[in-house]
Amino acid sequence: MSDQKTLSRALSLGGASAISTGLAFAALNFLGMAQMLDYINGPLAWLAVLAGGLVVLGVRACFSELDGIYPTAAGIRLWMARAMNDRLALVITLTYMTAIVLVIAADAFIIGEAMAYAFGNGTIIAVVYVAVLLVLATFLNLRGIKLAGTLEKIVTTVVVLATVIIGIIAIAKHGPTPPAPLHGGSPLQALILGIFLYTAFEWVTTNSEEVVKPKIIPRAMLVAIVVLAISQSIFAVAMGMNLGPDGRESAYPQLLVAEQTMGHVGLLLMLAVTALTAVNTFNGGFVTLSRFMYAVAREGKLPRALTTLNDRAVPVVPVILLGVSSLVLSIVVAVTGAWVMIVSMCAALEMMIYATAAFVVFRLRRQQPESERSFKLFGGQPMAIAIMVLFGLLALISSTTVGKDTNVIPLVILVAVGLMVTLYVLLYVPKLEKREAEELAARRAARAASRNAANNQ
Amino acid sequence: MSQEQEKVSAEELETALREYVDRANVSPRARKTLLSWTCRIHIQANDIEDAAFTYVVEKGESQPISVGLIGVPDLIVRGQSFDLAEIFWGDANPVSNYMQGAIKTQGRAEDVMRLDAMAMFIFLNQ
């Protein structure tokens, strides 16, 4: 659709790459790396990260093809609605949005725990830190303050460079390498966690209307995957060479790696890096989810209260709902220590959406073969099916594994969320749609009457 | 979203836009909330000839509509003439048309959101 070659504030390749990288590089990734090391020997951790990156290239191709057909911030909603029943599309989209709440809650929890560790506080103070962080994030969002443009690029660059530098120092100064995982590890689990380290890179497709060249978004996703592969490979190896099982089970393994090799300065530096990753997550997560809820409510498929705007044109109710639900969830995680389960649930939701994206590519290739595609998935429909099956299986495995154990609780929780969303979509949405349709008909009738009256005069 | 590709003329679309601008300027809520918003919007109907307009909002105040595409835009809105007219008449909401792919935009999502907010303030008296 990019007929227009100039926009006053067009997004560059660098800007789009920073957004894609920043969205994927969450504090939760460090816990993902730590879990991955339960399944693969530390010095070989880079293999799992790179393998994850290779598989994610297929996901990038799917999202690039879909973005090429419909380059819009409403992408995931629109793509699915075109490829399948609208109700099903709504159920999947709303269920998937749970992942954003989970990531925000997890990142807040990780920073709270990391700050408590760095400053020698206990769990209660950690919860206070979490609450302060989330209240601050909610307040800033309600004021319409968000990280954008150059500042976003700077934050992402600092996070990546600091992670790489600390990782290289930790590899260079490492002591005796901790023992390899028991029972020879598990390549499949290591691969799932390797893929997890890239998740959310595809959210940059919501910025596709801000570019003037359609190729920028696919290229930005590629740049992000390469940057994430290099930086996280280095840090995963550093973590594997410096931390034993006890350190990896903490909520702040990245701090322990930095502290072990660079002392208190390293600890504080890594704390700052962790906080910066959360800035990106909060910034992207709050804006994406609150605007999405607003848009779906305006569409007439969520309660109208969600469209209430404050004097800064910010949807108030979605932002507050997101802040409160993230706070409650992060306190539950802090009290139960169930952050490993958050990793499993986020991974499962992301794998589910990747499988869905591949299915949508397959369906749209059949339904709209003539549509212009600025990017095409190599291998066509068979490849789309293969990606769908692969990620469907990985979603199932992720949702039935917590840490090293088989555990169906994540699957049960996700199914429960999916069922609640399904009930809402089947029972309540038709009422909202009916009201919306009646109001639309009334407005059109009034307009037609006034046009007729004007024509008759 | 138009089902039968109904069309309106360029003149009708222009009138709809001019009425919209008038309504926007007398809506206290729109002017207050969008006080910090400045945006140059190009509006193009892709099913009729000579239906391209420039709509400028400057610090929340809507400037008179210009015919043709003038200057470098912050936001571009394209669609069928009837879908566009329905938005400016207040018969359809911009986000709904946008989510269904009936209108296409280029520019920052934040600007799309503010354009929708303006329509909501004008027609729903939020």
Coordinates of C-alpha atoms in Angstrom, one line a residue:
Chain A
M1 CA 0.0 0.0 0.0
S2 CA 3.0 2.3 0.3
D3 CA 2.2 4.6 -2.6
Q4 CA 3.3 7.6 -0.6
K5 CA 7.1 7.8 -0.6
T6 CA 7.3 10.4 2.2
L7 CA 5.8 10.7 5.6
S8 CA 6.9 13.5 8.0
R9 CA 7.7 10.9 10.7
A10 CA 8.5 7.7 8.8
L11 CA 10.1 4.8 10.7
S12 CA 13.6 4.0 9.5
L13 CA 15.2 0.5 9.3
G14 CA 17.2 1.4 12.4
G15 CA 14.2 2.5 14.3
A16 CA 12.1 -0.6 13.3
S17 CA 15.0 -2.9 14.2
A18 CA 15.4 -1.3 17.6
I19 CA 11.7 -1.7 18.3
S20 CA 11.7 -5.4 17.2
T21 CA 14.9 -6.1 19.3
G22 CA 13.7 -4.2 22.3
L23 CA 10.3 -5.9 22.4
A24 CA 11.9 -9.3 22.3
F25 CA 14.7 -8.6 24.8
A26 CA 12.7 -8.8 28.0
A27 CA 14.0 -9.4 31.5
L28 CA 12.2 -12.7 31.3
N29 CA 14.7 -13.8 28.7
F30 CA 17.4 -14.1 31.4
L31 CA 15.2 -16.6 33.2
G32 CA 14.6 -18.4 29.9
M33 CA 18.4 -18.7 29.4
A34 CA 18.8 -20.0 32.9
Q35 CA 16.1 -22.7 32.3
M36 CA 17.7 -23.5 29.0
L37 CA 20.9 -24.4 30.8
D38 CA 19.0 -27.2 32.6
Y39 CA 18.9 -28.9 29.3
I40 CA 22.2 -28.1 27.6
N41 CA 25.8 -27.9 28.7
G42 CA 26.8 -24.2 29.4
P43 CA 29.6 -23.9 26.8
L44 CA 27.2 -25.3 24.1
A45 CA 24.3 -23.0 25.0
W46 CA 24.9 -20.9 21.9
L47 CA 23.8 -23.9 19.8
A48 CA 20.3 -23.8 21.3
V49 CA 20.1 -20.0 20.9
L50 CA 21.2 -20.2 17.3
A51 CA 18.9 -23.2 16.6
G52 CA 16.0 -21.2 18.0
G53 CA 17.0 -18.3 15.8
L54 CA 16.9 -20.5 12.7
V55 CA 13.4 -21.8 13.5
V56 CA 12.3 -18.3 14.2
L57 CA 13.3 -17.3 10.7
G58 CA 10.3 -19.3 9.5
V59 CA 8.1 -17.3 11.8
R60 CA 9.6 -14.1 10.5
A61 CA 8.8 -15.2 6.9
C62 CA 5.1 -15.9 7.9
F63 CA 4.7 -12.5 9.6
S64 CA 6.5 -10.8 6.7
E65 CA 4.1 -12.3 4.1
L66 CA 1.0 -11.4 6.2
D67 CA 2.4 -7.9 6.8
G68 CA 3.0 -7.5 3.1
I69 CA -0.7 -8.2 2.3
Y70 CA -2.2 -6.1 5.2
P71 CA 0.4 -3.7 6.6
T72 CA -1.6 -2.5 9.5
A73 CA -1.4 -2.1 13.3
A74 CA -4.6 -4.2 13.5
G75 CA -2.6 -6.9 11.7
I76 CA -3.1 -10.0 13.8
R77 CA -6.8 -9.3 14.3
L78 CA -7.3 -8.5 10.6
W79 CA -5.2 -11.4 9.2
M80 CA -7.1 -13.9 11.3
A81 CA -10.5 -12.4 10.6
R82 CA -9.8 -12.8 6.8
A83 CA -8.6 -16.4 7.1
M84 CA -11.1 -17.8 9.6
N85 CA -14.3 -17.3 11.4
D86 CA -14.4 -13.9 13.0
R87 CA -15.5 -15.3 16.4
L88 CA -12.6 -17.8 16.4
A89 CA -10.2 -15.0 15.4
L90 CA -11.4 -12.9 18.3
V91 CA -11.1 -15.8 20.8
I92 CA -7.5 -16.5 19.7
T93 CA -6.5 -12.8 19.7
L94 CA -8.0 -12.1 23.2
T95 CA -6.4 -15.3 24.6
Y96 CA -3.0 -14.3 23.1
M97 CA -3.2 -10.9 24.7
T98 CA -2.8 -12.7 28.1
A99 CA 0.9 -13.1 27.1
I100 CA 1.4 -9.3 27.3
V101 CA 0.0 -9.3 30.9
L102 CA 2.2 -12.2 31.8
V103 CA 5.4 -10.6 30.4
I104 CA 4.7 -7.3 32.1
A105 CA 4.0 -9.0 35.4
A106 CA 7.0 -11.2 35.1
D107 CA 9.3 -8.3 34.2
A108 CA 8.1 -6.3 37.1
F109 CA 8.6 -9.2 39.4
I110 CA 12.1 -9.9 38.1
I111 CA 13.1 -6.2 38.6
G112 CA 11.6 -6.1 42.1
E113 CA 13.5 -9.2 43.1
A114 CA 16.7 -8.0 41.5
M115 CA 16.5 -4.6 43.3
A116 CA 15.8 -6.4 46.6
Y117 CA 18.8 -8.6 46.1
A118 CA 21.1 -5.6 45.0
F119 CA 20.1 -3.5 48.0
G120 CA 19.8 -6.4 50.5
N121 CA 16.0 -6.2 51.1
G122 CA 13.6 -9.0 51.7
T123 CA 10.6 -10.3 49.8
I124 CA 8.1 -7.8 51.2
I125 CA 10.3 -4.9 50.0
A126 CA 10.6 -6.6 46.7
V127 CA 6.8 -6.6 46.4
V128 CA 6.8 -2.9 47.3
Y129 CA 9.4 -2.3 44.4
V130 CA 7.1 -4.2 42.0
A131 CA 4.1 -2.2 43.1
V132 CA 6.0 1.1 42.7
L133 CA 7.2 0.1 39.3
L134 CA 3.8 -0.8 38.0
V135 CA 2.1 2.2 39.5
L136 CA 4.7 4.4 37.9
A137 CA 4.3 2.6 34.5
T138 CA 0.5 3.0 34.7
F139 CA 0.8 6.7 35.7
L140 CA 3.2 7.4 32.8
N141 CA 0.9 5.7 30.4
L142 CA -2.1 7.6 31.6
R143 CA -0.1 10.8 31.1
G144 CA 0.5 9.7 27.5
I145 CA 4.3 9.6 28.1
K146 CA 6.0 6.9 26.0
L147 CA 9.4 6.1 24.8
A148 CA 9.8 6.8 21.1
G149 CA 12.2 7.4 18.3
T150 CA 15.8 8.1 19.2
L151 CA 15.4 7.3 22.9
E152 CA 14.0 3.9 22.1
K153 CA 17.0 3.2 19.8
I154 CA 19.4 4.3 22.6
V155 CA 17.8 2.2 25.3
T156 CA 17.9 -0.9 23.1
T157 CA 21.5 -0.3 22.0
V158 CA 22.6 0.1 25.6
V159 CA 20.8 -3.1 26.7
V160 CA 22.3 -5.1 23.8
L161 CA 25.9 -3.7 24.1
A162 CA 26.0 -4.0 27.9
T163 CA 24.7 -7.6 27.8
V164 CA 27.4 -8.5 25.2
I165 CA 30.2 -6.8 27.1
I166 CA 29.3 -8.3 30.5
G167 CA 28.8 -11.6 28.8
I168 CA 32.3 -11.5 27.1
I169 CA 33.9 -10.4 30.4
A170 CA 32.1 -13.3 32.2
I171 CA 33.3 -15.8 29.7
A172 CA 36.9 -14.5 29.8
K173 CA 37.0 -14.5 33.6
H174 CA 35.0 -17.7 34.4
G175 CA 36.1 -20.1 37.0
P176 CA 35.5 -23.9 36.9
T177 CA 32.6 -24.7 34.5
P178 CA 29.6 -26.0 36.4
P179 CA 28.6 -29.6 35.7
A180 CA 26.6 -30.6 32.6
P181 CA 22.9 -31.2 33.1
L182 CA 21.9 -34.6 34.5
H183 CA 20.5 -37.3 32.3
G184 CA 22.3 -35.8 29.2
G185 CA 19.9 -32.8 28.8
S186 CA 17.0 -32.5 26.4
P187 CA 17.7 -30.9 22.9
L188 CA 13.9 -30.3 22.3
Q189 CA 13.4 -28.4 25.6
A190 CA 16.6 -26.4 24.9
L191 CA 15.2 -25.6 21.5
I192 CA 11.8 -24.4 22.9
L193 CA 13.6 -22.1 25.3
G194 CA 16.0 -21.0 22.5
I195 CA 12.9 -20.0 20.5
F196 CA 11.4 -18.3 23.6
L197 CA 14.4 -15.9 23.6
Y198 CA 13.1 -14.3 20.4
T199 CA 9.4 -14.1 21.1
A200 CA 7.7 -10.7 20.6
F201 CA 10.2 -9.7 17.9
E202 CA 7.2 -9.9 15.5
W203 CA 5.2 -7.2 17.4
V204 CA 7.1 -4.7 15.2
T205 CA 4.5 -5.5 12.5
T206 CA 2.1 -3.2 14.5
N207 CA 4.4 -0.3 13.3
S208 CA 4.1 -1.3 9.6
E209 CA 2.0 1.8 8.7
E210 CA 4.8 4.0 9.9
V211 CA 7.3 2.9 7.1
V212 CA 7.3 4.1 3.6
K213 CA 9.0 1.0 2.1
P214 CA 7.2 -2.3 2.7
K215 CA 10.6 -4.2 2.9
I216 CA 11.6 -2.3 6.0
I217 CA 9.6 -4.4 8.5
P218 CA 10.8 -7.8 7.2
R219 CA 14.4 -6.5 7.2
A220 CA 14.0 -5.1 10.7
M221 CA 12.8 -8.4 12.0
L222 CA 15.8 -10.1 10.4
V223 CA 18.2 -7.6 11.9
A224 CA 16.5 -8.1 15.3
I225 CA 16.9 -11.9 15.0
V226 CA 20.6 -11.6 14.2
V227 CA 21.2 -9.1 17.1
L228 CA 19.2 -11.3 19.5
A229 CA 21.0 -14.4 18.4
I230 CA 24.5 -12.9 18.9
S231 CA 23.9 -11.1 22.2
Q232 CA 21.9 -13.8 23.8
S233 CA 24.2 -16.6 22.7
I234 CA 27.1 -14.8 24.3
F235 CA 25.2 -14.2 27.6
A236 CA 23.7 -17.7 27.7
V237 CA 27.3 -19.2 27.4
A238 CA 28.5 -16.8 30.1
M239 CA 25.7 -17.8 32.3
G240 CA 26.4 -21.5 31.7
M241 CA 30.1 -21.1 32.4
N242 CA 29.5 -19.2 35.7
L243 CA 26.4 -20.3 37.4
G244 CA 25.5 -23.6 38.9
P245 CA 22.0 -25.0 39.4
D246 CA 21.4 -22.9 42.5
G247 CA 22.2 -19.6 40.9
R248 CA 20.1 -20.5 37.8
E249 CA 17.1 -21.1 40.0
S250 CA 17.1 -17.5 41.3
A251 CA 14.9 -14.8 39.8
Y252 CA 18.0 -12.8 38.8
P253 CA 20.6 -15.1 37.4
Q254 CA 21.9 -12.3 35.1
L255 CA 22.8 -10.2 38.3
L256 CA 24.7 -13.2 39.7
V257 CA 26.7 -13.6 36.5
A258 CA 27.7 -9.9 36.6
E259 CA 28.4 -9.9 40.3
Q260 CA 30.6 -13.0 40.1
T261 CA 32.8 -11.6 37.4
M262 CA 32.7 -7.8 38.0
G263 CA 31.8 -7.5 41.7
H264 CA 29.3 -4.9 43.0
V265 CA 29.8 -2.6 40.0
G266 CA 28.8 -5.4 37.7
L267 CA 25.8 -6.2 39.8
L268 CA 24.6 -2.6 39.7
L269 CA 25.3 -2.4 36.0
M270 CA 23.3 -5.5 35.3
L271 CA 20.5 -4.2 37.5
A272 CA 20.4 -1.1 35.3
V273 CA 20.3 -3.2 32.1
T274 CA 17.5 -5.3 33.6
A275 CA 15.5 -2.1 34.4
L276 CA 16.1 -0.8 30.9
T277 CA 14.7 -4.1 29.3
A278 CA 11.6 -3.5 31.4
V279 CA 11.3 0.1 30.1
N280 CA 11.0 -1.4 26.6
T281 CA 8.6 -4.1 27.7
F282 CA 6.4 -1.7 29.7
N283 CA 6.5 0.8 26.9
G284 CA 5.5 -1.6 24.2
G285 CA 3.2 -3.8 26.3
F286 CA 1.1 -1.1 27.8
V287 CA 0.7 0.8 24.5
T288 CA 0.0 -2.3 22.4
L289 CA -2.5 -3.9 24.7
S290 CA -4.4 -0.8 25.9
R291 CA -4.8 0.5 22.3
F292 CA -5.8 -2.9 21.1
M293 CA -8.5 -3.2 23.8
Y294 CA -9.7 0.3 22.9
A295 CA -9.9 -0.6 19.2
V296 CA -11.8 -3.8 19.8
A297 CA -14.2 -2.0 22.1
R298 CA -14.7 0.7 19.4
E299 CA -15.4 -2.2 17.0
G300 CA -18.2 -3.1 19.4
K301 CA -16.7 -6.4 20.6
L302 CA -15.6 -5.4 24.1
P303 CA -17.6 -3.3 26.6
R304 CA -17.9 0.4 25.7
A305 CA -16.4 1.5 29.0
L306 CA -13.0 0.5 27.5
T307 CA -13.3 3.4 25.0
T308 CA -13.3 6.1 27.7
L309 CA -10.4 8.5 27.0
N310 CA -8.8 10.9 29.4
D311 CA -7.8 14.4 28.5
R312 CA -4.6 13.1 26.9
A313 CA -6.5 10.8 24.6
V314 CA -5.3 7.7 26.5
P315 CA -7.8 4.9 27.0
V316 CA -8.1 5.0 30.8
V317 CA -9.8 1.8 31.7
P318 CA -7.5 -0.6 29.6
V319 CA -4.4 1.0 31.1
I320 CA -5.7 0.8 34.7
L321 CA -6.9 -2.8 34.1
L322 CA -3.5 -3.8 32.7
G323 CA -1.6 -2.1 35.6
V324 CA -3.8 -3.8 38.2
S325 CA -3.9 -7.2 36.6
S326 CA -0.1 -7.2 36.2
L327 CA 0.4 -6.1 39.8
V328 CA -1.9 -8.9 41.1
L329 CA -0.2 -11.4 38.9
S330 CA 3.3 -10.3 39.9
I331 CA 2.4 -10.5 43.6
V332 CA 1.0 -14.0 43.1
V333 CA 4.3 -14.9 41.4
A334 CA 6.3 -13.4 44.2
V335 CA 4.4 -15.2 46.9
T336 CA 4.3 -18.6 45.1
G337 CA 7.7 -18.4 43.4
A338 CA 6.0 -19.6 40.2
W339 CA 8.0 -17.6 37.7
V340 CA 9.1 -20.8 35.9
M341 CA 5.4 -21.4 35.1
I342 CA 5.2 -17.9 33.6
V343 CA 8.0 -18.8 31.2
S344 CA 6.1 -22.0 30.2
M345 CA 2.8 -20.1 29.7
C346 CA 4.3 -17.3 27.7
A347 CA 6.2 -19.7 25.6
A348 CA 3.1 -21.8 24.9
L349 CA 1.1 -18.7 24.0
E350 CA 3.8 -17.5 21.6
M351 CA 4.1 -20.9 20.0
M352 CA 0.3 -21.0 19.6
I353 CA 0.3 -17.6 17.8
Y354 CA 3.2 -18.7 15.6
A355 CA 1.3 -21.8 14.6
T356 CA -1.8 -19.7 13.9
A357 CA 0.2 -17.2 11.8
A358 CA 1.4 -20.1 9.7
F359 CA -2.1 -21.4 9.3
V360 CA -3.3 -17.9 8.2
V361 CA -0.5 -17.8 5.6
F362 CA -1.7 -21.2 4.3
R363 CA -5.4 -20.1 4.2
L364 CA -4.8 -16.8 2.6
R365 CA -2.6 -18.4 -0.1
R366 CA -5.7 -20.4 -0.9
Q367 CA -8.3 -17.8 -0.5
Q368 CA -6.5 -14.8 -2.0
P369 CA -3.9 -16.2 -4.4
E370 CA -4.1 -13.0 -6.5
S371 CA -3.3 -10.6 -3.6
E372 CA -0.1 -8.7 -3.9
R373 CA 2.6 -10.0 -1.6
S374 CA 5.7 -7.9 -1.1
F375 CA 7.2 -10.9 0.7
K376 CA 6.6 -14.6 0.2
L377 CA 7.2 -17.5 2.5
F378 CA 9.7 -19.8 0.9
G379 CA 8.2 -23.2 0.2
G380 CA 4.6 -21.9 0.0
Q381 CA 1.7 -23.8 1.5
P382 CA 3.6 -27.0 2.4
M383 CA 6.1 -24.9 4.4
A384 CA 3.3 -23.1 6.1
I385 CA 1.7 -26.4 7.1
A386 CA 5.1 -27.6 8.4
I387 CA 5.6 -24.5 10.5
M388 CA 2.1 -24.8 11.8
V389 CA 2.5 -28.4 12.9
L390 CA 6.0 -27.7 14.4
F391 CA 4.8 -24.8 16.5
G392 CA 1.5 -26.6 17.5
L393 CA 3.6 -29.4 18.9
L394 CA 6.0 -27.0 20.6
A395 CA 3.0 -25.1 22.2
L396 CA 1.7 -28.4 23.6
I397 CA 5.1 -29.3 25.0
S398 CA 5.7 -25.8 26.5
S399 CA 2.3 -25.9 28.2
T400 CA 2.9 -29.2 29.8
T401 CA 6.4 -28.6 31.1
V402 CA 7.5 -26.5 34.0
G403 CA 11.2 -26.3 34.5
K404 CA 12.5 -29.9 34.3
D405 CA 9.1 -31.5 35.2
T406 CA 6.1 -32.5 33.3
N407 CA 3.2 -30.4 34.6
V408 CA -0.1 -29.7 33.1
I409 CA -1.0 -26.7 35.2
P410 CA 0.1 -24.1 32.5
L411 CA -2.1 -26.0 30.0
V412 CA -5.0 -26.1 32.4
I413 CA -4.7 -22.3 33.1
L414 CA -4.5 -21.5 29.4
V415 CA -7.4 -23.7 28.5
A416 CA -9.4 -22.1 31.3
V417 CA -8.5 -18.6 30.0
G418 CA -9.4 -19.7 26.5
L419 CA -12.8 -21.1 27.7
M420 CA -13.7 -17.9 29.5
V421 CA -12.8 -15.9 26.4
T422 CA -14.9 -18.3 24.3
L423 CA -17.9 -18.0 26.5
Y424 CA -17.5 -14.2 26.4
V425 CA -17.3 -14.2 22.6
L426 CA -20.2 -16.6 22.1
L427 CA -22.6 -15.2 24.7
Y428 CA -21.8 -11.5 25.2
V429 CA -20.3 -10.3 22.0
P430 CA -23.5 -11.0 20.0
K431 CA -25.4 -8.6 22.3
L432 CA -22.8 -5.9 21.9
E433 CA -22.8 -6.4 18.1
K434 CA -26.6 -6.2 18.0
R435 CA -26.6 -2.9 19.9
E436 CA -23.8 -1.6 17.6
A437 CA -25.7 -2.6 14.5
E438 CA -29.0 -1.0 15.7
E439 CA -27.2 2.3 16.5
L440 CA -25.4 2.2 13.1
A441 CA -28.8 1.6 11.3
A442 CA -30.4 4.5 13.2
R443 CA -27.5 6.9 12.3
R444 CA -27.6 5.8 8.7
A445 CA -31.4 6.3 8.5
A446 CA -31.2 9.8 10.1
R447 CA -28.4 10.7 7.6
A448 CA -30.4 9.4 4.6
A449 CA -33.5 11.3 5.7
S450 CA -31.5 14.5 6.1
R451 CA -29.8 14.0 2.7
N452 CA -33.2 13.4 1.1
A453 CA -34.6 16.6 2.7
A454 CA -31.6 18.6 1.5
N455 CA -32.1 17.2 -2.1
N456 CA -35.8 18.1 -2.1
Q457 CA -35.2 21.7 -1.1
Chain B
M1 CA -18.0 -0.9 5.6
S2 CA -19.8 -0.6 2.3
Q3 CA -21.2 -4.0 1.1
E4 CA -22.1 -3.0 -2.5
Q5 CA -19.3 -0.5 -3.1
E6 CA -21.7 2.4 -3.0
K7 CA -20.0 5.6 -4.1
V8 CA -20.4 9.3 -3.2
S9 CA -19.1 12.1 -5.4
A10 CA -16.0 14.1 -4.6
E11 CA -18.2 17.1 -3.8
E12 CA -20.2 15.1 -1.3
L13 CA -17.1 13.8 0.3
E14 CA -15.7 17.4 0.5
T15 CA -19.0 18.6 2.1
A16 CA -18.8 15.8 4.6
L17 CA -15.3 16.8 5.5
R18 CA -16.1 20.5 5.8
E19 CA -19.1 19.7 8.1
Y20 CA -16.8 17.4 10.1
V21 CA -14.3 20.3 10.5
D22 CA -17.0 22.6 11.7
R23 CA -18.3 20.1 14.2
A24 CA -14.7 19.4 15.5
N25 CA -14.1 23.1 16.1
V26 CA -17.3 23.5 18.2
S27 CA -16.6 20.3 20.3
P28 CA -15.0 21.6 23.5
R29 CA -13.9 18.1 24.5
A30 CA -12.2 17.5 21.1
R31 CA -10.3 20.7 21.3
K32 CA -9.3 20.2 24.9
T33 CA -8.2 16.6 24.6
L34 CA -6.4 17.1 21.3
L35 CA -4.8 20.5 22.4
S36 CA -1.3 19.1 21.9
W37 CA -2.1 17.4 18.6
T38 CA -0.8 18.7 15.3
C39 CA -1.3 16.6 12.3
R40 CA -1.4 17.0 8.5
I41 CA -3.7 14.4 7.1
H42 CA -4.1 13.4 3.4
I43 CA -7.4 11.8 2.6
Q44 CA -7.8 9.9 -0.6
A45 CA -10.8 8.1 -2.1
N46 CA -9.5 5.4 -4.4
D47 CA -12.8 4.7 -6.3
I48 CA -13.5 8.1 -7.7
E49 CA -11.6 10.8 -9.5
D50 CA -10.3 14.0 -8.0
A51 CA -11.2 13.0 -4.4
A52 CA -8.0 14.0 -2.5
F53 CA -8.0 16.4 0.3
T54 CA -5.7 17.8 3.0
Y55 CA -6.9 18.1 6.5
V56 CA -4.7 19.9 9.0
V57 CA -5.2 19.8 12.7
E58 CA -3.1 22.4 14.5
K59 CA -3.0 22.2 18.3
G60 CA -6.4 20.6 18.4
E61 CA -8.0 23.1 16.0
S62 CA -9.1 21.9 12.6
Q63 CA -8.1 24.1 9.7
P64 CA -10.3 24.5 6.6
I65 CA -10.1 21.6 4.2
S66 CA -7.9 22.0 1.2
V67 CA -8.6 20.2 -2.1
G68 CA -5.6 18.2 -3.3
L69 CA -2.7 16.7 -1.4
I70 CA -0.7 19.5 0.0
G71 CA 2.6 19.2 1.9
V72 CA 4.2 16.2 3.5
P73 CA 1.6 14.3 5.5
D74 CA 1.9 12.9 9.0
L75 CA -1.0 10.5 8.2
I76 CA -2.6 9.2 5.1
V77 CA -6.1 7.8 5.1
R78 CA -7.3 5.9 2.0
G79 CA -10.5 4.0 1.2
Q80 CA -13.6 3.8 -0.8
S81 CA -15.5 7.1 -1.1
F82 CA -18.5 5.8 0.8
D83 CA -16.5 4.3 3.6
L84 CA -14.7 7.6 4.0
A85 CA -17.8 9.7 3.8
E86 CA -19.5 7.5 6.4
I87 CA -16.7 8.2 8.9
F88 CA -17.0 12.0 8.4
W89 CA -20.8 11.8 8.5
G90 CA -20.5 10.0 11.8
D91 CA -22.3 6.9 10.5
A92 CA -19.4 4.6 11.0
N93 CA -16.6 4.7 13.4
P94 CA -13.1 5.0 12.0
V95 CA -11.6 2.2 14.1
S96 CA -14.3 -0.3 13.0
N97 CA -13.6 0.4 9.4
Y98 CA -9.9 0.3 10.0
M99 CA -10.0 -3.0 11.9
Q100 CA -12.0 -4.5 9.0
G101 CA -9.5 -3.3 6.5
A102 CA -12.1 -1.0 4.8
I103 CA -9.9 2.0 5.2
K104 CA -6.1 2.0 5.1
T105 CA -3.7 4.3 6.8
Q106 CA -0.1 5.2 6.7
G107 CA 1.5 7.1 9.6
R108 CA 1.8 6.7 13.3
A109 CA -0.8 4.6 15.2
E110 CA -1.0 7.4 17.7
D111 CA -2.3 9.7 15.0
V112 CA -4.9 7.2 13.8
M113 CA -6.0 6.8 17.4
R114 CA -6.4 10.6 17.8
L115 CA -8.4 10.9 14.6
D116 CA -10.7 8.2 16.0
A117 CA -10.9 10.0 19.3
M118 CA -11.9 13.2 17.6
A119 CA -14.8 11.4 15.8
M120 CA -15.9 9.9 19.1
F121 CA -15.9 13.3 20.8
I122 CA -17.9 14.8 17.9
F123 CA -20.5 12.2 17.3
L124 CA -20.8 10.3 20.6
N125 CA -20.4 13.3 22.8
Q126 CA -18.0 11.4 25.1

